[in-house]
Short mmCIF file of C-alpha atoms and ligand atoms in Angstrom, two decimals:
data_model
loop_
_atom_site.label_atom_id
_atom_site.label_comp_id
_atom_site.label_asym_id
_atom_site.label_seq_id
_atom_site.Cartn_x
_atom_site.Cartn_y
_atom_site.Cartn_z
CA UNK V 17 12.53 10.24 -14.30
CA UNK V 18 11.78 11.17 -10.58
CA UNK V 19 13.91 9.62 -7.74
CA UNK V 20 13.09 9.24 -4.01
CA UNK V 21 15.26 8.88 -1.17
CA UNK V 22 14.05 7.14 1.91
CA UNK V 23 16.10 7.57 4.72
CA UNK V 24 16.49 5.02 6.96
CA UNK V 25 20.00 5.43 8.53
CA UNK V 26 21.74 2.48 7.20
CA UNK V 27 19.42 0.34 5.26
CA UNK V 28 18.10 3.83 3.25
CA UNK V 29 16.78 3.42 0.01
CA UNK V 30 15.75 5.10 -3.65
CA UNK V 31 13.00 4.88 -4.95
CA UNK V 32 13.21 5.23 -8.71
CA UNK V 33 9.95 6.33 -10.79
CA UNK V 34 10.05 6.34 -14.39
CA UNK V 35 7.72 4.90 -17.83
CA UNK V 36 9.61 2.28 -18.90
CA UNK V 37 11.34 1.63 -16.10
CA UNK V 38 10.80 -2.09 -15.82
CA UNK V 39 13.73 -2.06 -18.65
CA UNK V 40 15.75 -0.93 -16.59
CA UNK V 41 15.72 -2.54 -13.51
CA UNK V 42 19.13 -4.69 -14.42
CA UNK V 43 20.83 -1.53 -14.85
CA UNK V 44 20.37 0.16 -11.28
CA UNK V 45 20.88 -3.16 -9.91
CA UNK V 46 23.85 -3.83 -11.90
CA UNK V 47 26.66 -2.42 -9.56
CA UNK V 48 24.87 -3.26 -6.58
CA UNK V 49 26.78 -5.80 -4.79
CA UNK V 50 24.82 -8.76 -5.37
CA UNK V 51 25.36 -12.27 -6.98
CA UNK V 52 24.35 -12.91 -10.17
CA UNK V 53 22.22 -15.76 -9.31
CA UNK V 54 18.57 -13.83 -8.72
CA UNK V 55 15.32 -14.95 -7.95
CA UNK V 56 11.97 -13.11 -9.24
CA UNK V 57 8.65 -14.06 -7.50
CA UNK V 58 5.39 -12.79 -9.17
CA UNK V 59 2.02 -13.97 -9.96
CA UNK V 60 0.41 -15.75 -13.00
CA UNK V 61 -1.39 -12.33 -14.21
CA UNK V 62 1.93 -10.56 -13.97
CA UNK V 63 4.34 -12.98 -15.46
CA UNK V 64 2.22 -13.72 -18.26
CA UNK V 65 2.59 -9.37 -19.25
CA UNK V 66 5.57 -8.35 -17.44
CA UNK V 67 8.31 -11.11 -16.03
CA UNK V 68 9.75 -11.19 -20.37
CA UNK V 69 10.71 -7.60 -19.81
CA UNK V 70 12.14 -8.06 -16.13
CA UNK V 71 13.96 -10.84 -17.17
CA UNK V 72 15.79 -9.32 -20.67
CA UNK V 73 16.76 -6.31 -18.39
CA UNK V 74 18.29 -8.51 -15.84
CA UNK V 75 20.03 -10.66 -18.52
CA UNK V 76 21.34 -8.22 -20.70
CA UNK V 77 23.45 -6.41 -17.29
CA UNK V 78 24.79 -9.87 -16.68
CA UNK V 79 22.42 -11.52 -14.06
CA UNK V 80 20.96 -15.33 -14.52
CA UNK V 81 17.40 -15.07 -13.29
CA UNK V 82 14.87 -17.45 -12.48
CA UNK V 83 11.54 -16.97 -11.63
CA UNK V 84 8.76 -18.30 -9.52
CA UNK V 85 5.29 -18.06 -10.25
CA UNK V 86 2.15 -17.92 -7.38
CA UNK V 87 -1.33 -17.97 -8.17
CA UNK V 88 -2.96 -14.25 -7.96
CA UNK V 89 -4.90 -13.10 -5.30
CA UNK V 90 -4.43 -13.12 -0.84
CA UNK V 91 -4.48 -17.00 -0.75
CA UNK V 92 -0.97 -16.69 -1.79
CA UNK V 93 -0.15 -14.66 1.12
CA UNK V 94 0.49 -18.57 3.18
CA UNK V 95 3.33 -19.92 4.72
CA UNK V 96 2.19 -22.64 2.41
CA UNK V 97 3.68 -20.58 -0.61
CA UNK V 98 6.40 -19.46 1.23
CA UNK V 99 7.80 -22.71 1.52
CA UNK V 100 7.35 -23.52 -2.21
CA UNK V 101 9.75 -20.43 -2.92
CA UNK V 102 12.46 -21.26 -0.25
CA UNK V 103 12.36 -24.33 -1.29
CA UNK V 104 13.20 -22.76 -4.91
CA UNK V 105 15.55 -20.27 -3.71
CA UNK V 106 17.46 -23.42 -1.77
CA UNK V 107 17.46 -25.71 -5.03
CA UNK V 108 18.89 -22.86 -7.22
CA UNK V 109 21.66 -22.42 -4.55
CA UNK V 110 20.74 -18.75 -3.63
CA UNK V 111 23.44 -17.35 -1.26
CA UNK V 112 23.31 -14.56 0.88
CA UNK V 113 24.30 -11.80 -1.84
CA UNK V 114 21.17 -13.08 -4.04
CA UNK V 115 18.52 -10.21 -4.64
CA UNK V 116 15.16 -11.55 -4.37
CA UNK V 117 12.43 -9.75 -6.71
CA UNK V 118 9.45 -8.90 -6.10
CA UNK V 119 7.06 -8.39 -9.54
CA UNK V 120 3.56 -7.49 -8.73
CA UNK V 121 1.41 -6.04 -6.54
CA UNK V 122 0.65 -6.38 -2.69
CA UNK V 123 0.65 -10.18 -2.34
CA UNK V 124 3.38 -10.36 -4.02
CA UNK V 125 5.20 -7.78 -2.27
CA UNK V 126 4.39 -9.14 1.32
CA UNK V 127 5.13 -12.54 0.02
CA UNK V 128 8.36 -11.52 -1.66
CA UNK V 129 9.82 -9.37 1.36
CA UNK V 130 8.98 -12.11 3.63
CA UNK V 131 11.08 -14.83 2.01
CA UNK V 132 14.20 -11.93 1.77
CA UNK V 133 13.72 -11.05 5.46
CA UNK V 134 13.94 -14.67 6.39
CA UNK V 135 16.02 -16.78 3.71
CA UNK V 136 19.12 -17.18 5.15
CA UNK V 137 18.29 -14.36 7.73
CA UNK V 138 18.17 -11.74 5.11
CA UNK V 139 19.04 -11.41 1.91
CA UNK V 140 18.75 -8.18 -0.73
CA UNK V 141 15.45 -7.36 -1.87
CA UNK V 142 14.31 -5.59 -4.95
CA UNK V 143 10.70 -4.46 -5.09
CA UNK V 144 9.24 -3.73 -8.80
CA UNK V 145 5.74 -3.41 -7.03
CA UNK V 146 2.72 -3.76 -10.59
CA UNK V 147 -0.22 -1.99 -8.64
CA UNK V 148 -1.19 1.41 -8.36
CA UNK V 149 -2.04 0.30 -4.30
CA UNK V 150 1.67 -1.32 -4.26
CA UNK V 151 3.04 1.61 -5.85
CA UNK V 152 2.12 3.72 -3.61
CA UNK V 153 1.85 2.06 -0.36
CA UNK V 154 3.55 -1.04 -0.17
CA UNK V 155 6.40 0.00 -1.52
CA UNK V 156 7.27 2.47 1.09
CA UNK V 157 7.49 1.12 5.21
CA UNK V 158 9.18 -1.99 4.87
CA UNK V 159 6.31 -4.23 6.12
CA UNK V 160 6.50 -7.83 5.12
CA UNK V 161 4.12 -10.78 5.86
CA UNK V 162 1.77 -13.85 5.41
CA UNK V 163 -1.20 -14.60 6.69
CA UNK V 164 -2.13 -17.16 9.29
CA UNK V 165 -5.64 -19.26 9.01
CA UNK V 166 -6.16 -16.93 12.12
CA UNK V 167 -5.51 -13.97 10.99
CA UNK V 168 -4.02 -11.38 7.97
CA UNK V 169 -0.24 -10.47 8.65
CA UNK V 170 0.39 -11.96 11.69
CA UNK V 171 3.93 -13.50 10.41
CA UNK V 172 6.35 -11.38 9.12
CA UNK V 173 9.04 -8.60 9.73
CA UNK V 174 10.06 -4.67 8.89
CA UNK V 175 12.76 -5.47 6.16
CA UNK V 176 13.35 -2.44 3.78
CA UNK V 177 14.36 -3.39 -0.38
CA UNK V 178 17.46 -2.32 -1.40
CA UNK V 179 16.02 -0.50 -4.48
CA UNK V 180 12.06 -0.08 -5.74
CA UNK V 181 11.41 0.85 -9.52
CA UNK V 182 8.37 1.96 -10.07
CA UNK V 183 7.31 1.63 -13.92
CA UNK V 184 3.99 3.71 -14.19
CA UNK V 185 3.50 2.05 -18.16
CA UNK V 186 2.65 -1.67 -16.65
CA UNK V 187 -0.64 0.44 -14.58
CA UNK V 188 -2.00 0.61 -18.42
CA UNK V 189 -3.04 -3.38 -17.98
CA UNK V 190 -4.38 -2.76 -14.25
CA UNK V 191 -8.25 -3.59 -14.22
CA UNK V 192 -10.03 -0.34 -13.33
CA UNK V 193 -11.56 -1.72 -10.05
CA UNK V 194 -7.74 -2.44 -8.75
CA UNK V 195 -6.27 1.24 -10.44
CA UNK V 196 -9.08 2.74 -8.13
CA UNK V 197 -8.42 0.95 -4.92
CA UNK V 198 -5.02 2.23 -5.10
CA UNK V 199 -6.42 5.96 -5.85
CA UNK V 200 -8.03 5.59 -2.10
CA UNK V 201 -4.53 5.41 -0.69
CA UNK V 202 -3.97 8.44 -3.11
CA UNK V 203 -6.30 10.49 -1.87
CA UNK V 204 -5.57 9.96 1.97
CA UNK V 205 -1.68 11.44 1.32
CA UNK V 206 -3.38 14.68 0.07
CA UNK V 207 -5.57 14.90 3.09
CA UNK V 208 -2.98 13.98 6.02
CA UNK V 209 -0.04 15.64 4.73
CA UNK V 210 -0.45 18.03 1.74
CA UNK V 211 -3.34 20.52 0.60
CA UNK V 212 -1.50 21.44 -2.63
CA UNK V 213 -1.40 17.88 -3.84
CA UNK V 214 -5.20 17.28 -2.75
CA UNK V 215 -5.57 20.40 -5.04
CA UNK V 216 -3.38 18.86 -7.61
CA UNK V 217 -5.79 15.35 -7.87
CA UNK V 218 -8.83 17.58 -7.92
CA UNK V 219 -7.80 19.29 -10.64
CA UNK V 220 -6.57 15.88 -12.45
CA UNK V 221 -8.73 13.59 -11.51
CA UNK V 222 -10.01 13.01 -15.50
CA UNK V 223 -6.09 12.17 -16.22
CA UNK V 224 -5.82 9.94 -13.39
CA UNK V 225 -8.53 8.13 -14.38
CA UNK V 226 -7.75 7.72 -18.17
CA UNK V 227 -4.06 7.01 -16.82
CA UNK V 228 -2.12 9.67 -18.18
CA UNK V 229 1.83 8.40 -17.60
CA UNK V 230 3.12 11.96 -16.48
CA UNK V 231 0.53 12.65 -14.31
CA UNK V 232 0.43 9.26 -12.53
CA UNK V 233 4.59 9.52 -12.51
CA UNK V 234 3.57 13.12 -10.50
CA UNK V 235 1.16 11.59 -8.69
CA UNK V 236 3.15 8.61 -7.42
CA UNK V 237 6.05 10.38 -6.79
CA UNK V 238 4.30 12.60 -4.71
CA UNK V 239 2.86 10.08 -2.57
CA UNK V 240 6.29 7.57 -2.62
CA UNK V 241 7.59 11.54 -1.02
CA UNK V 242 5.08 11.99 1.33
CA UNK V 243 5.49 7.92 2.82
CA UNK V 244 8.89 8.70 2.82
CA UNK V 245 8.77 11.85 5.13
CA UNK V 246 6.32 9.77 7.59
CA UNK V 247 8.15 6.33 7.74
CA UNK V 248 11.45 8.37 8.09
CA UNK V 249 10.44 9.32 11.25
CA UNK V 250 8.70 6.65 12.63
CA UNK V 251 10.26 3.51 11.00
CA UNK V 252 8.31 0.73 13.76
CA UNK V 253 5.20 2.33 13.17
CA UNK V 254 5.08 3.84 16.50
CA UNK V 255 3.30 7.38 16.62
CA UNK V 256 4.12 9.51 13.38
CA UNK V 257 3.31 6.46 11.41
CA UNK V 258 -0.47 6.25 12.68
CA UNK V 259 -1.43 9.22 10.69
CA UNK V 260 -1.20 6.67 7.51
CA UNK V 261 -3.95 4.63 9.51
CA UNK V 262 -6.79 7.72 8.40
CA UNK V 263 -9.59 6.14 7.02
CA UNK V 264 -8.06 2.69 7.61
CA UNK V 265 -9.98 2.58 11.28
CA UNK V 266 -13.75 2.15 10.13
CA UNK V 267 -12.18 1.03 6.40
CA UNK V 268 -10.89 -2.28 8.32
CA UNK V 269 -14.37 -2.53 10.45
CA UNK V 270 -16.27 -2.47 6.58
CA UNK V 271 -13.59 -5.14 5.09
CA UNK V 272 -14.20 -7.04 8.11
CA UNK V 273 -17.71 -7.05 7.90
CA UNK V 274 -17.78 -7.77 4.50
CA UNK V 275 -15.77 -10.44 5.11
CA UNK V 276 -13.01 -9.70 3.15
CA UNK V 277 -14.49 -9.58 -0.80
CA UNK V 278 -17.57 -7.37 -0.47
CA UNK V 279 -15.30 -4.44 -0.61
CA UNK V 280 -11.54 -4.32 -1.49
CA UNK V 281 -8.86 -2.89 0.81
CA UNK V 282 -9.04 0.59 -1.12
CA UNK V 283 -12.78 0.86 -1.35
CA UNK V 284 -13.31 0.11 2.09
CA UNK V 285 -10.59 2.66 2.79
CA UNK V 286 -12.97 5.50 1.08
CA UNK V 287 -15.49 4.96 2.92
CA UNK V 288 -13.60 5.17 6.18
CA UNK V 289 -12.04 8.36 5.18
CA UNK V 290 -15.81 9.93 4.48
CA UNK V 291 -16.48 8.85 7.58
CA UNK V 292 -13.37 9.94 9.08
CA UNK V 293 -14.00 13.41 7.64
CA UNK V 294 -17.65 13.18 8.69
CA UNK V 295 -16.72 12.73 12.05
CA UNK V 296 -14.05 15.06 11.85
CA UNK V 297 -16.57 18.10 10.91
CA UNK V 298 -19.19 16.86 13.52
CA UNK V 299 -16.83 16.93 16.48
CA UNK V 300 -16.22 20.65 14.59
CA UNK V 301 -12.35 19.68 14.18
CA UNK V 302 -12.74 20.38 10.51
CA UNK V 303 -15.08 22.60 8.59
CA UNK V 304 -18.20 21.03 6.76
CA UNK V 305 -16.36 22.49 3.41
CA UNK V 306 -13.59 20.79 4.21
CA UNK V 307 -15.35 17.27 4.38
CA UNK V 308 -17.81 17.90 1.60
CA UNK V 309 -14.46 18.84 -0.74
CA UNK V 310 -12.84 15.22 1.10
CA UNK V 311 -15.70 13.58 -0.08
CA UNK V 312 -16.40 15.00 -3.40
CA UNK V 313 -13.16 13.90 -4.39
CA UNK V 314 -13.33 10.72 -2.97
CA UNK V 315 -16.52 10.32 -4.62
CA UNK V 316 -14.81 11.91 -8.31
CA UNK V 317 -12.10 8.83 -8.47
CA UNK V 318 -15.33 6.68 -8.83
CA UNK V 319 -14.94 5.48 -5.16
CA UNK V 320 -17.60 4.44 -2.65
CA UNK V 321 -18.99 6.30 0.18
CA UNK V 322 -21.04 4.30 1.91
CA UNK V 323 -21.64 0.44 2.83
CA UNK V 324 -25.59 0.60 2.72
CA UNK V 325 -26.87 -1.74 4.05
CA UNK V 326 -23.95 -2.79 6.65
CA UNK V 327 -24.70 -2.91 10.65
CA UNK V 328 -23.11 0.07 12.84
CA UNK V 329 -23.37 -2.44 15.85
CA UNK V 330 -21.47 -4.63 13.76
CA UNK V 331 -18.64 -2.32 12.68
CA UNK V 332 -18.63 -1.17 16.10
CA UNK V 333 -17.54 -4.71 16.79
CA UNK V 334 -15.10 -4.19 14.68
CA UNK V 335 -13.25 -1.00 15.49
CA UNK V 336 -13.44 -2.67 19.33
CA UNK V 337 -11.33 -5.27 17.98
CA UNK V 338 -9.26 -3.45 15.41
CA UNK V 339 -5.23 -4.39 16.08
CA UNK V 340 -4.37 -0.43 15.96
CA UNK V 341 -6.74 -0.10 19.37
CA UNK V 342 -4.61 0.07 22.19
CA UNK V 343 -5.70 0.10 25.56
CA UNK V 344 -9.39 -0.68 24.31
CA UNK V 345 -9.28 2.61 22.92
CA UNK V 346 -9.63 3.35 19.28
CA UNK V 347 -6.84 5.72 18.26
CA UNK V 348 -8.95 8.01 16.01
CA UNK V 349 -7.08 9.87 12.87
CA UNK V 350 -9.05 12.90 12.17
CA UNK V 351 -9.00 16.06 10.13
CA UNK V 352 -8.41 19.25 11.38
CA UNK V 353 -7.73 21.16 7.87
CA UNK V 354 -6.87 19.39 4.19
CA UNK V 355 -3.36 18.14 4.46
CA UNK V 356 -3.20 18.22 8.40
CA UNK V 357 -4.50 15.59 11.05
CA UNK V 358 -4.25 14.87 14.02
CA UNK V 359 -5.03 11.85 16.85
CA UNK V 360 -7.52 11.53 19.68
CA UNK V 361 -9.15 8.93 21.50
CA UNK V 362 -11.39 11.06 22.67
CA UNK V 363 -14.59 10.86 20.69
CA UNK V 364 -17.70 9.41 22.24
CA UNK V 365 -19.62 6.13 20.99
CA UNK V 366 -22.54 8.60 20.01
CA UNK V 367 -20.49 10.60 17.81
CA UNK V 368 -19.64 7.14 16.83
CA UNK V 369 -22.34 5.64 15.87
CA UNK V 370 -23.80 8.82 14.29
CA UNK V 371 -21.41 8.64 11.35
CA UNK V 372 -21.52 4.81 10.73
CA UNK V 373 -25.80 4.89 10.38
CA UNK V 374 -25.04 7.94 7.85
CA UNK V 375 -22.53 5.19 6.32
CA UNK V 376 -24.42 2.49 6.45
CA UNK V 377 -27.92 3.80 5.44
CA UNK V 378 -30.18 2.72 2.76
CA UNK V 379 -30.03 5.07 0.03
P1 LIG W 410 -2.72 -5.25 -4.25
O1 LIG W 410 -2.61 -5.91 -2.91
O2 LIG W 410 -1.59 -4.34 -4.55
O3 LIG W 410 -4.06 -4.70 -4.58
P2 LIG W 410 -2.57 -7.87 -5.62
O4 LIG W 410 -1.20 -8.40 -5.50
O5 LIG W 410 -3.66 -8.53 -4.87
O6 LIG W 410 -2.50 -6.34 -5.33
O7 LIG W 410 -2.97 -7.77 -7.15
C1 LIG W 410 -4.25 -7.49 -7.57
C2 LIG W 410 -4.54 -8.19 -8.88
O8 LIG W 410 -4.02 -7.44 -9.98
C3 LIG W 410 -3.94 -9.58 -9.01
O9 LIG W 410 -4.86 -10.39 -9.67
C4 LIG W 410 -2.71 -9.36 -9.89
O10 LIG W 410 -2.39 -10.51 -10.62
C5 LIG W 410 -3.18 -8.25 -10.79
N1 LIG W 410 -2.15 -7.36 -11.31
C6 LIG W 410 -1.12 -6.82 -10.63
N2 LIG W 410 -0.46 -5.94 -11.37
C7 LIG W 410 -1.05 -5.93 -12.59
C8 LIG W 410 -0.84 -5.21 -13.80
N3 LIG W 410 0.10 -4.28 -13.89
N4 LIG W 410 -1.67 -5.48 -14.84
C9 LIG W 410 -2.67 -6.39 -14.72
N5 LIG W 410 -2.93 -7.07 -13.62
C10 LIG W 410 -2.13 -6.86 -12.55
ZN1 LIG W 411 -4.21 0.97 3.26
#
């Protein structure tokens, strides 16, 4: 079993990572101090395999759950749904002591956090996050939201969980598209913050992908550590923080352009981080080794590179208009070795626009 600590003054955290570990989420909760009266919130997909297990654990170390099931999928992510589950968590009588939990992946997550950073103006929330991408990423920052008709995330709060157990078994049920989307997120921890665990997924990248429990327990651990370290220091996603944005600049420009369900959050990611790292070696911040071996890997996890087909003036559009850009600049996270980046605005639109027609050319 691995542990992780994030510390966050006050509201810190562990993070607990471990096969089988969905059993025994009732246990670490068990002398939290919480009511007994809990609430879990999870998708069709997920309660149909997973909620029996959550449930047994949480019954058997004296808690009376209930739980609340959304459809699957970002359409979820509504202030719509949000009302359907405080308008559960009212009827049930939830107090202020109730832990809310959240069982699945990112919607859920978001969702999930949202209604414990608001209900009653906070309550304790548990995050037993189902996806590889929630795993890894969600489950570390404390970022909670819905969407608006006008936008993703525009409603919502930081609001850290009181405890995360990560269970790497339920990843065994995870369609291969979604496993590899979270990989993405994967990859870009070994590249901003740690050449020995870029050299570790190299190396592993056949027991990744066949979903080997001790490696993925290494693997997730690794990243849930190197989250930690960042968000530690930068809780409000001020400066540190942006170095989690690499590949996320032109990755949001591609998801944008494909309007949301060409590519998925962590495939569009991939192909911002080859372009990240192409632009990285042509402004001669990085070696071209060091980009060829950033996008040989990418490539290895069975990831995209490229968008052919896609406009650069239309991505350009994009990054123009990308929340992160302040000023009207683009903050640009870039490569300087494997496992160290830094930020610049200062990279010309020709530079640019160079590296999105490699990205977006026929093949
Ligand atoms: P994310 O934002 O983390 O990619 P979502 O919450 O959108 O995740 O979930 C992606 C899809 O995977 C949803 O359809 C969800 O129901 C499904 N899902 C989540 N976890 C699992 C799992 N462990 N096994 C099978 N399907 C899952
Ligand atoms: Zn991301």
């Amino acid at each position: 079993m691995a542990e992780v600590r994030v510390n966050l003054a006050d509201h810190s955290y562990t993070i607990h990572i471990q096969a089988a570990g969905l059993g025994q989420v009732g246990q670490l909760m068990k002398d939290m101090p919480f009511s007994r009266r809990a609430l879990i919130v999870t998708d069709e997909n997920v309660n149909s395999l997973y909620s029996g297990a959550l449930v047994d654990s949480l019954i058997t170390a004296g808690f009376t759950p209930s739980v609340l099931v959304v459809e699957p999928g970002e359409s979820s992510k509504s202030l719509a749904t949000a009302d359907k589950v405080f308008t559960k968590a009212i009827s049930l009588g939830l107090d202020r002591k109730s832990p809310i939990i959240a069982l699945g992946g990112g919607v859920i997550g978001d969702l999930a956090g949202f209604i414990a950073a608001t209900y009653l103006r906070g309550v304790p929330f548990i995050q037993v996050p189902t996806t590889l991408l929630a795993q890894v990423d969600s489950s570390v920052g404390g970022k909670t939201a819905v969407n608006h008709p006008l936008g993703k995330n525009l409603i919502g709060a930081f609001y850290q969980p009181q405890l995360v157990v990560i269970d790497p078994l339920v990843l065994d049920t995870l369609p291969e598209r979604e496993l590899k989307a979270g990989l993405a997120e994967v990859v870009k921890y070994g590249v901003i913050a740690d050449p020995g665990f870029f050299a570790y997924l190299t190396r592993h990248v056949d027991s990744i992908l066949v979903r080997n429990p001790a490696v993925l327990t290494e693997v997730i651990s690794r990243c849930c550590q190197l989250k930690a370290e960042v968000v530690a220091q930068d809780e409000r996603e001020t400066s540190v923080r942006m170095i989690l944005n690499f590949g996320h600049t032109i990755g949001h420009a591609v998801e944008g352009v494909g309007g949301y369900s060409e590519y998925n959050h962590g495939e569009a990611v991939a192909i911002g981080m080859h372009g990240a790292a192409l632009l990285s070696s042509s402004l001669n911040l990085c070696s071209l080794a060091e980009c060829t071996a950033v996008k040989q890997l990418i490539n290895a996890m069975g990831l995209p590179l490229t968008a052919p087909g896609y406009g650069t003036d239309e991505l350009l559009g994009y990054l123009a208009r990308d929340k992160k850009v302040v000023d009207s600049k683009v903050n640009w996270v870039l490569m300087q070795d494997i496992g160290r980046v830094t930020i610049t605005q200062d990279v010309s639109e020709e530079h640019v626009r160079a590296v999105l027609s490699q990205l977006t050319e026929n093949q």
